[in-house]
Short mmCIF file of C-alpha atoms in Angstrom, two decimals:
data_model
loop_
_atom_site.label_atom_id
_atom_site.label_comp_id
_atom_site.label_asym_id
_atom_site.label_seq_id
_atom_site.Cartn_x
_atom_site.Cartn_y
_atom_site.Cartn_z
CA UNK T 455 -10.96 17.59 13.62
CA UNK T 456 -11.21 14.97 10.86
CA UNK T 457 -8.38 16.50 8.83
CA UNK T 458 -6.03 16.05 11.76
CA UNK T 459 -7.19 12.45 12.26
CA UNK T 460 -6.70 11.83 8.53
CA UNK T 461 -3.18 13.25 8.70
CA UNK T 462 -2.19 11.03 11.64
CA UNK T 463 -3.84 8.02 10.02
CA UNK T 464 -1.88 8.55 6.78
CA UNK T 465 1.32 9.10 8.76
CA UNK T 466 0.82 5.84 10.69
CA UNK T 467 0.25 3.87 7.47
CA UNK T 468 3.26 5.56 5.83
CA UNK T 469 5.44 4.65 8.82
CA UNK T 470 4.59 0.99 8.23
CA UNK T 471 5.93 1.30 4.68
CA UNK T 472 9.36 2.33 6.00
CA UNK T 473 9.84 -1.20 7.37
CA UNK T 474 9.54 -3.05 4.04
CA UNK T 475 13.29 -3.40 3.48
CA UNK T 476 14.42 -4.39 6.98
CA UNK T 477 16.08 -7.82 7.39
CA UNK T 478 13.93 -10.86 8.18
CA UNK T 479 12.44 -10.78 11.69
CA UNK T 480 11.41 -13.81 13.73
CA UNK T 481 9.43 -16.34 11.70
CA UNK T 482 8.84 -14.18 8.61
CA UNK T 483 10.77 -16.62 6.43
CA UNK T 484 8.15 -19.32 7.03
CA UNK T 485 5.47 -17.81 4.80
CA UNK T 486 7.93 -16.57 2.20
CA UNK T 487 9.45 -20.06 1.89
CA UNK T 488 6.09 -21.82 1.83
CA UNK T 489 4.84 -19.37 -0.81
CA UNK T 490 7.91 -19.95 -2.98
CA UNK T 491 7.52 -23.72 -2.64
CA UNK T 492 3.79 -23.52 -3.38
CA UNK T 493 4.46 -21.48 -6.51
CA UNK T 494 7.29 -23.77 -7.60
CA UNK T 495 5.33 -27.01 -7.07
CA UNK T 496 2.03 -25.56 -8.33
CA UNK T 497 0.31 -27.35 -5.42
CA UNK T 498 -2.10 -24.61 -4.34
CA UNK T 499 -3.64 -26.42 -1.36
CA UNK T 500 -0.81 -27.90 0.71
CA UNK T 501 1.87 -25.45 1.86
CA UNK T 502 5.23 -27.11 2.31
CA UNK T 503 8.39 -25.99 4.01
CA UNK T 504 11.53 -27.69 2.73
CA UNK T 505 9.29 -30.25 1.05
CA UNK T 506 7.39 -31.21 4.20
CA UNK T 507 3.74 -30.40 4.89
CA UNK T 508 3.63 -27.14 6.84
CA UNK T 509 0.15 -28.00 8.16
CA UNK T 510 -1.17 -24.44 7.98
CA UNK T 511 -3.98 -23.11 5.80
CA UNK T 512 -2.90 -21.45 2.53
CA UNK T 513 -4.82 -18.12 2.35
CA UNK T 514 -1.80 -15.95 3.14
CA UNK T 515 0.21 -17.84 0.53
CA UNK T 516 -2.54 -17.35 -2.05
CA UNK T 517 -2.46 -13.60 -1.45
CA UNK T 518 1.33 -13.40 -1.33
CA UNK T 519 2.07 -15.32 -4.54
CA UNK T 520 0.55 -12.83 -7.04
CA UNK T 521 2.24 -9.88 -5.34
CA UNK T 522 5.62 -11.66 -5.20
CA UNK T 523 5.21 -12.66 -8.84
CA UNK T 524 4.46 -9.04 -9.76
CA UNK T 525 7.39 -7.58 -7.79
CA UNK T 526 9.76 -10.47 -8.57
CA UNK T 527 10.51 -13.42 -6.33
CA UNK T 528 13.79 -11.87 -5.19
CA UNK T 529 11.53 -9.30 -3.44
CA UNK T 530 9.30 -11.88 -1.71
CA UNK T 531 9.92 -10.40 1.74
CA UNK T 532 8.98 -6.92 0.53
CA UNK T 533 5.88 -8.39 -1.13
CA UNK T 534 4.85 -10.21 2.03
CA UNK T 535 5.36 -7.14 4.20
CA UNK T 536 3.55 -4.92 1.71
CA UNK T 537 0.66 -7.37 1.84
CA UNK T 538 0.66 -7.13 5.64
CA UNK T 539 0.58 -3.32 5.47
CA UNK T 540 -2.37 -3.50 3.04
CA UNK T 541 -4.13 -5.92 5.38
CA UNK T 542 -3.47 -3.60 8.33
CA UNK T 543 -4.87 -0.68 6.33
CA UNK T 544 -7.98 -2.73 5.49
CA UNK T 545 -8.45 -3.62 9.16
CA UNK T 546 -8.17 0.06 10.07
CA UNK T 547 -10.74 1.07 7.46
CA UNK T 548 -13.05 -1.71 8.64
CA UNK T 549 -12.69 -0.42 12.20
CA UNK T 550 -13.63 3.08 11.03
CA UNK T 551 -16.73 1.69 9.29
CA UNK T 552 -17.72 -0.41 12.29
CA UNK T 553 -17.20 2.35 14.88
CA UNK T 554 -19.14 4.81 12.76
CA UNK T 555 -22.01 2.32 12.38
CA UNK T 556 -22.10 1.66 16.13
CA UNK T 557 -21.59 5.17 17.51
CA UNK T 558 -22.63 7.45 14.61
CA UNK T 559 -19.55 9.57 15.26
CA UNK T 560 -16.95 9.90 12.51
CA UNK T 561 -14.34 11.53 14.76
CA UNK T 562 -14.62 8.66 17.25
CA UNK T 563 -14.33 6.19 14.39
CA UNK T 564 -11.07 7.76 13.15
CA UNK T 565 -9.77 8.01 16.71
CA UNK T 566 -10.49 4.28 17.15
CA UNK T 567 -8.42 3.51 14.06
CA UNK T 568 -5.57 5.66 15.35
CA UNK T 569 -5.62 3.80 18.66
CA UNK T 570 -5.58 0.50 16.72
CA UNK T 571 -2.60 1.68 14.67
CA UNK T 572 -0.61 2.70 17.72
CA UNK T 573 1.52 0.49 19.91
CA UNK T 574 2.08 -3.11 18.92
CA UNK T 575 0.45 -2.83 15.48
CA UNK T 576 2.54 0.20 14.59
CA UNK T 577 5.83 -1.22 15.83
CA UNK T 578 5.53 -4.92 14.96
CA UNK T 579 2.22 -6.57 14.06
CA UNK T 580 1.22 -4.12 11.33
CA UNK T 581 4.14 -4.92 9.04
CA UNK T 582 5.64 -8.30 9.99
CA UNK T 583 4.95 -10.98 7.39
CA UNK T 584 2.97 -13.27 9.70
CA UNK T 585 -0.51 -14.74 9.32
CA UNK T 586 -1.78 -12.87 12.41
CA UNK T 587 -2.76 -9.61 10.65
CA UNK T 588 -4.74 -11.52 8.01
CA UNK T 589 -6.40 -13.65 10.67
CA UNK T 590 -7.27 -10.48 12.60
CA UNK T 591 -8.79 -8.85 9.51
CA UNK T 592 -10.91 -11.89 8.69
CA UNK T 593 -12.13 -12.47 12.25
CA UNK T 594 -12.86 -8.79 12.81
CA UNK T 595 -14.68 -8.57 9.45
CA UNK T 596 -16.83 -11.54 10.44
CA UNK T 597 -17.61 -10.09 13.86
CA UNK T 598 -18.23 -6.53 12.63
CA UNK T 599 -20.42 -7.62 9.71
CA UNK T 600 -22.44 -9.90 11.97
CA UNK T 601 -22.92 -7.15 14.55
CA UNK T 602 -24.02 -4.54 12.00
CA UNK T 603 -26.19 -7.08 10.14
CA UNK T 604 -28.11 -7.85 13.30
CA UNK T 605 -28.30 -4.20 14.34
CA UNK T 606 -29.57 -3.00 10.94
CA UNK T 607 -31.31 -6.22 9.83
CA UNK T 608 -29.12 -6.35 6.70
CA UNK T 609 -28.86 -10.01 5.87
CA UNK T 610 -26.40 -9.45 3.04
CA UNK T 611 -23.89 -8.61 5.76
CA UNK T 612 -24.54 -12.02 7.35
CA UNK T 613 -23.21 -13.58 4.14
CA UNK T 614 -20.09 -11.40 4.38
CA UNK T 615 -19.73 -12.37 8.04
CA UNK T 616 -19.86 -16.06 7.15
CA UNK T 617 -17.30 -15.55 4.38
CA UNK T 618 -15.10 -13.67 6.87
CA UNK T 619 -15.14 -16.47 9.42
CA UNK T 620 -14.38 -19.05 6.72
CA UNK T 621 -11.50 -16.86 5.54
CA UNK T 622 -10.20 -16.65 9.12
CA UNK T 623 -9.91 -20.43 9.16
CA UNK T 624 -8.11 -20.37 5.82
CA UNK T 625 -5.80 -17.67 7.16
CA UNK T 626 -4.63 -19.34 10.34
CA UNK T 627 -6.80 -21.45 12.61
CA UNK T 628 -10.24 -22.69 13.59
CA UNK T 629 -10.40 -20.31 16.57
CA UNK T 630 -12.00 -17.66 14.37
CA UNK T 631 -15.22 -19.67 14.70
CA UNK T 632 -14.99 -19.33 18.48
CA UNK T 633 -14.72 -15.53 18.28
CA UNK T 634 -17.58 -15.44 15.78
CA UNK T 635 -19.74 -17.65 18.00
CA UNK T 636 -19.10 -15.46 21.04
CA UNK T 637 -20.10 -12.40 19.00
CA UNK T 638 -23.29 -14.16 17.96
CA UNK T 639 -24.08 -14.98 21.59
CA UNK T 640 -23.53 -11.38 22.65
#
């Protein structure tokens, strides 16, 4: 029943929001510090940590800065976690779209999203202020758009796929191109 899937989906997303005010976990301070330094220095292309080049791409910082500015920089951790929850929600919605395109079954699509939101994503990766959720969204968007574009011969989706793989590089690492290339080969 889609109403039941919708209820569980909303509950899973809501549960991620309950984590916004927990203390810093693991390496969460890295992106909050680099975002604060980027905003302070107005250098939008080179993230720094304690004044030294952090040597990571800046997409997460670019997304975090407006939200932290809106909420106030004293709430930068909340802003970064809220951004991660939004990214996790977007990945879930993209999964629903992709599964429905592939299998033509809305219930299966919602069930797929619920499976995605369970386990590690629900308890850690869906709310921690790391680059991994953004990288996942970008890589999965590139792969899903490419797959559907080839299946439906919709070349506008190829453009979105290319933008997704470029964004994956700007989010974390060059390995997004590897995943994209494997999808293309398949």
